[in-house]
Amino acid sequence: MNFPFLGKRREDRRTHDAEGIGDLLADCDLLRSQASRDGVRLDDSAVSLEQLDQVLPRWRGDDEIVTWLGNDAGLYLGTVIVRTVPGAAWSIRSDGQPVVRLASGREFDVVASGQEWAAVGVPELSQLYGEVAET
């Protein structure tokens, strides 16, 4: 039996924590709600990123929504990368910012990318995914 409160090996805790953080970061409630209203189902695939790029950006007139939606878009982009690109994993920088670390060791600030996408629409999420998936 496994009793977490009794302690486990350090490697197991890190793996569990990474999975828990990934699940938490994948929520993206505002983005999922916006996408659903526009008929886009977010299924953690590269195709869903292409579909998001086609959504009419009605949110751009509201700075608060742009910030929150951009954050969600970045976290969703990171979720798709982590779930589909071999060796990619979530990492939390010392300043608390979640980033995706690729197998090469390169860190990708998905939140900054998502905020730029929400604010101006470029680069597209699918384009960013393609660039990361190639490395």
PDB file of C-alpha atoms in Angstrom:
ATOM      1  CA  MET A   1       0.000   0.000   0.000  1.00  0.00           C
ATOM      2  CA  ASN A   2       1.071   3.545  -0.626  1.00  0.00           C
ATOM      3  CA  PHE A   3       0.649   6.057   2.178  1.00  0.00           C
ATOM      4  CA  PRO A   4       1.891   9.427   0.905  1.00  0.00           C
ATOM      5  CA  PHE A   5       2.034  10.946   4.373  1.00  0.00           C
ATOM      6  CA  LEU A   6       4.625   8.341   5.387  1.00  0.00           C
ATOM      7  CA  GLY A   7       7.000   9.668   2.753  1.00  0.00           C
ATOM      8  CA  LYS A   8       8.338   8.319  -0.485  1.00  0.00           C
ATOM      9  CA  ARG A   9      11.556   8.469  -2.405  1.00  0.00           C
ATOM     10  CA  ARG A  10      12.424  11.977  -3.584  1.00  0.00           C
ATOM     11  CA  GLU A  11      12.145  11.039  -7.277  1.00  0.00           C
ATOM     12  CA  ASP A  12       8.580   9.834  -6.801  1.00  0.00           C
ATOM     13  CA  ARG A  13       7.527  13.079  -5.098  1.00  0.00           C
ATOM     14  CA  ARG A  14       9.000  15.193  -7.879  1.00  0.00           C
ATOM     15  CA  THR A  15       7.187  13.135 -10.510  1.00  0.00           C
ATOM     16  CA  HIS A  16       3.921  13.358  -8.613  1.00  0.00           C
ATOM     17  CA  ASP A  17       4.396  17.099  -8.092  1.00  0.00           C
ATOM     18  CA  ALA A  18       5.130  17.647 -11.799  1.00  0.00           C
ATOM     19  CA  GLU A  19       1.981  15.742 -12.738  1.00  0.00           C
ATOM     20  CA  GLY A  20      -0.072  17.709 -10.213  1.00  0.00           C
ATOM     21  CA  ILE A  21       1.303  21.020 -11.415  1.00  0.00           C
ATOM     22  CA  GLY A  22       0.625  20.027 -15.018  1.00  0.00           C
ATOM     23  CA  ASP A  23      -2.977  19.187 -14.194  1.00  0.00           C
ATOM     24  CA  LEU A  24      -3.421  22.475 -12.358  1.00  0.00           C
ATOM     25  CA  LEU A  25      -1.894  24.514 -15.181  1.00  0.00           C
ATOM     26  CA  ALA A  26      -4.060  22.707 -17.754  1.00  0.00           C
ATOM     27  CA  ASP A  27      -7.317  24.070 -16.294  1.00  0.00           C
ATOM     28  CA  CYS A  28      -7.373  27.303 -18.348  1.00  0.00           C
ATOM     29  CA  ASP A  29     -11.039  27.882 -17.495  1.00  0.00           C
ATOM     30  CA  LEU A  30     -11.446  31.281 -19.175  1.00  0.00           C
ATOM     31  CA  LEU A  31      -9.879  30.091 -22.432  1.00  0.00           C
ATOM     32  CA  ARG A  32     -11.885  26.873 -22.417  1.00  0.00           C
ATOM     33  CA  SER A  33     -15.091  28.852 -21.851  1.00  0.00           C
ATOM     34  CA  GLN A  34     -14.276  31.328 -24.639  1.00  0.00           C
ATOM     35  CA  ALA A  35     -13.325  28.517 -27.013  1.00  0.00           C
ATOM     36  CA  SER A  36     -16.499  26.580 -26.231  1.00  0.00           C
ATOM     37  CA  ARG A  37     -18.655  29.636 -27.008  1.00  0.00           C
ATOM     38  CA  ASP A  38     -16.963  29.760 -30.402  1.00  0.00           C
ATOM     39  CA  GLY A  39     -17.438  26.037 -31.044  1.00  0.00           C
ATOM     40  CA  VAL A  40     -13.824  25.032 -30.406  1.00  0.00           C
ATOM     41  CA  ARG A  41     -13.183  21.958 -28.283  1.00  0.00           C
ATOM     42  CA  LEU A  42      -9.850  22.106 -26.489  1.00  0.00           C
ATOM     43  CA  ASP A  43      -8.615  18.522 -26.488  1.00  0.00           C
ATOM     44  CA  ASP A  44      -4.913  19.215 -25.797  1.00  0.00           C
ATOM     45  CA  SER A  45      -3.961  18.666 -29.444  1.00  0.00           C
ATOM     46  CA  ALA A  46      -2.019  20.717 -31.966  1.00  0.00           C
ATOM     47  CA  VAL A  47      -5.190  20.877 -34.080  1.00  0.00           C
ATOM     48  CA  SER A  48      -7.012  22.679 -31.266  1.00  0.00           C
ATOM     49  CA  LEU A  49      -4.270  25.336 -31.312  1.00  0.00           C
ATOM     50  CA  GLU A  50      -4.965  25.892 -35.018  1.00  0.00           C
ATOM     51  CA  GLN A  51      -8.669  26.213 -34.233  1.00  0.00           C
ATOM     52  CA  LEU A  52      -7.969  28.757 -31.467  1.00  0.00           C
ATOM     53  CA  ASP A  53      -5.963  30.830 -33.936  1.00  0.00           C
ATOM     54  CA  GLN A  54      -9.142  31.128 -36.035  1.00  0.00           C
ATOM     55  CA  VAL A  55     -11.388  32.402 -33.201  1.00  0.00           C
ATOM     56  CA  LEU A  56     -12.564  35.989 -33.658  1.00  0.00           C
ATOM     57  CA  PRO A  57     -10.752  38.000 -30.930  1.00  0.00           C
ATOM     58  CA  ARG A  58     -13.746  39.725 -29.309  1.00  0.00           C
ATOM     59  CA  TRP A  59     -11.783  40.094 -26.072  1.00  0.00           C
ATOM     60  CA  ARG A  60      -9.236  42.599 -27.376  1.00  0.00           C
ATOM     61  CA  GLY A  61     -11.233  45.616 -26.169  1.00  0.00           C
ATOM     62  CA  ASP A  62     -11.022  44.533 -22.524  1.00  0.00           C
ATOM     63  CA  ASP A  63      -7.522  44.785 -21.021  1.00  0.00           C
ATOM     64  CA  GLU A  64      -8.392  42.650 -17.995  1.00  0.00           C
ATOM     65  CA  ILE A  65      -9.753  39.822 -20.115  1.00  0.00           C
ATOM     66  CA  VAL A  66      -6.771  40.072 -22.478  1.00  0.00           C
ATOM     67  CA  THR A  67      -4.422  39.520 -19.532  1.00  0.00           C
ATOM     68  CA  TRP A  68      -6.346  36.555 -18.116  1.00  0.00           C
ATOM     69  CA  LEU A  69      -7.047  35.007 -21.491  1.00  0.00           C
ATOM     70  CA  GLY A  70      -3.424  35.457 -22.533  1.00  0.00           C
ATOM     71  CA  ASN A  71      -2.295  33.700 -19.385  1.00  0.00           C
ATOM     72  CA  ASP A  72      -4.697  30.828 -20.082  1.00  0.00           C
ATOM     73  CA  ALA A  73      -3.649  30.666 -23.746  1.00  0.00           C
ATOM     74  CA  GLY A  74      -0.022  30.354 -22.706  1.00  0.00           C
ATOM     75  CA  LEU A  75      -0.785  27.658 -20.162  1.00  0.00           C
ATOM     76  CA  TYR A  76      -2.860  25.796 -22.725  1.00  0.00           C
ATOM     77  CA  LEU A  77      -0.042  26.040 -25.281  1.00  0.00           C
ATOM     78  CA  GLY A  78       2.315  24.669 -22.632  1.00  0.00           C
ATOM     79  CA  THR A  79      -0.105  21.852 -21.834  1.00  0.00           C
ATOM     80  CA  VAL A  80      -0.262  20.822 -25.487  1.00  0.00           C
ATOM     81  CA  ILE A  81       3.543  20.923 -25.748  1.00  0.00           C
ATOM     82  CA  VAL A  82       4.083  18.901 -22.558  1.00  0.00           C
ATOM     83  CA  ARG A  83       1.525  16.297 -23.588  1.00  0.00           C
ATOM     84  CA  THR A  84       2.661  15.901 -27.195  1.00  0.00           C
ATOM     85  CA  VAL A  85       6.372  16.774 -27.489  1.00  0.00           C
ATOM     86  CA  PRO A  86       8.684  14.032 -26.202  1.00  0.00           C
ATOM     87  CA  GLY A  87      10.849  15.158 -23.296  1.00  0.00           C
ATOM     88  CA  ALA A  88       8.957  18.413 -22.667  1.00  0.00           C
ATOM     89  CA  ALA A  89       8.001  19.113 -19.054  1.00  0.00           C
ATOM     90  CA  TRP A  90       6.712  21.923 -16.874  1.00  0.00           C
ATOM     91  CA  SER A  91       9.210  23.802 -14.766  1.00  0.00           C
ATOM     92  CA  ILE A  92       8.681  26.665 -12.345  1.00  0.00           C
ATOM     93  CA  ARG A  93      11.324  29.402 -12.469  1.00  0.00           C
ATOM     94  CA  SER A  94      12.619  30.975  -9.274  1.00  0.00           C
ATOM     95  CA  ASP A  95      10.303  33.961  -9.881  1.00  0.00           C
ATOM     96  CA  GLY A  96       7.299  31.594  -9.874  1.00  0.00           C
ATOM     97  CA  GLN A  97       6.682  31.757 -13.629  1.00  0.00           C
ATOM     98  CA  PRO A  98       5.744  28.409 -15.200  1.00  0.00           C
ATOM     99  CA  VAL A  99       7.770  27.570 -18.287  1.00  0.00           C
ATOM    100  CA  VAL A 100       8.110  24.533 -20.490  1.00  0.00           C
ATOM    101  CA  ARG A 101      11.526  22.909 -20.487  1.00  0.00           C
ATOM    102  CA  LEU A 102      12.322  21.005 -23.652  1.00  0.00           C
ATOM    103  CA  ALA A 103      14.467  17.868 -23.817  1.00  0.00           C
ATOM    104  CA  SER A 104      17.288  20.056 -25.177  1.00  0.00           C
ATOM    105  CA  GLY A 105      17.217  22.072 -21.933  1.00  0.00           C
ATOM    106  CA  ARG A 106      15.770  25.157 -23.615  1.00  0.00           C
ATOM    107  CA  GLU A 107      13.062  26.924 -21.618  1.00  0.00           C
ATOM    108  CA  PHE A 108      10.028  28.308 -23.380  1.00  0.00           C
ATOM    109  CA  ASP A 109       8.024  31.064 -21.662  1.00  0.00           C
ATOM    110  CA  VAL A 110       4.583  29.986 -22.813  1.00  0.00           C
ATOM    111  CA  VAL A 111       2.718  32.543 -20.689  1.00  0.00           C
ATOM    112  CA  ALA A 112       4.472  35.483 -22.360  1.00  0.00           C
ATOM    113  CA  SER A 113       3.701  33.935 -25.746  1.00  0.00           C
ATOM    114  CA  GLY A 114       0.043  33.440 -24.814  1.00  0.00           C
ATOM    115  CA  GLN A 115      -0.281  37.027 -23.639  1.00  0.00           C
ATOM    116  CA  GLU A 116       1.188  38.301 -26.893  1.00  0.00           C
ATOM    117  CA  TRP A 117      -1.227  36.098 -28.846  1.00  0.00           C
ATOM    118  CA  ALA A 118      -4.235  37.381 -26.872  1.00  0.00           C
ATOM    119  CA  ALA A 119      -3.176  41.005 -27.263  1.00  0.00           C
ATOM    120  CA  VAL A 120      -2.189  41.095 -30.943  1.00  0.00           C
ATOM    121  CA  GLY A 121      -2.780  37.641 -32.439  1.00  0.00           C
ATOM    122  CA  VAL A 122       0.778  36.967 -33.505  1.00  0.00           C
ATOM    123  CA  PRO A 123       2.636  34.804 -33.380  1.00  0.00           C
ATOM    124  CA  GLU A 124      -0.136  32.264 -33.707  1.00  0.00           C
ATOM    125  CA  LEU A 125      -0.295  29.506 -31.095  1.00  0.00           C
ATOM    126  CA  SER A 126      -0.055  26.811 -33.771  1.00  0.00           C
ATOM    127  CA  GLN A 127       3.050  28.479 -35.211  1.00  0.00           C
ATOM    128  CA  LEU A 128       4.696  28.589 -31.777  1.00  0.00           C
ATOM    129  CA  TYR A 129       3.830  24.944 -31.234  1.00  0.00           C
ATOM    130  CA  GLY A 130       5.352  24.036 -34.607  1.00  0.00           C
ATOM    131  CA  GLU A 131       8.589  25.847 -33.791  1.00  0.00           C
ATOM    132  CA  VAL A 132       8.890  24.144 -30.403  1.00  0.00           C
ATOM    133  CA  ALA A 133       7.915  20.693 -31.702  1.00  0.00           C
ATOM    134  CA  GLU A 134      10.690  20.841 -34.326  1.00  0.00           C
ATOM    135  CA  THR A 135      13.490  21.403 -31.808  1.00  0.00           C
TER     136      THR A 135
END
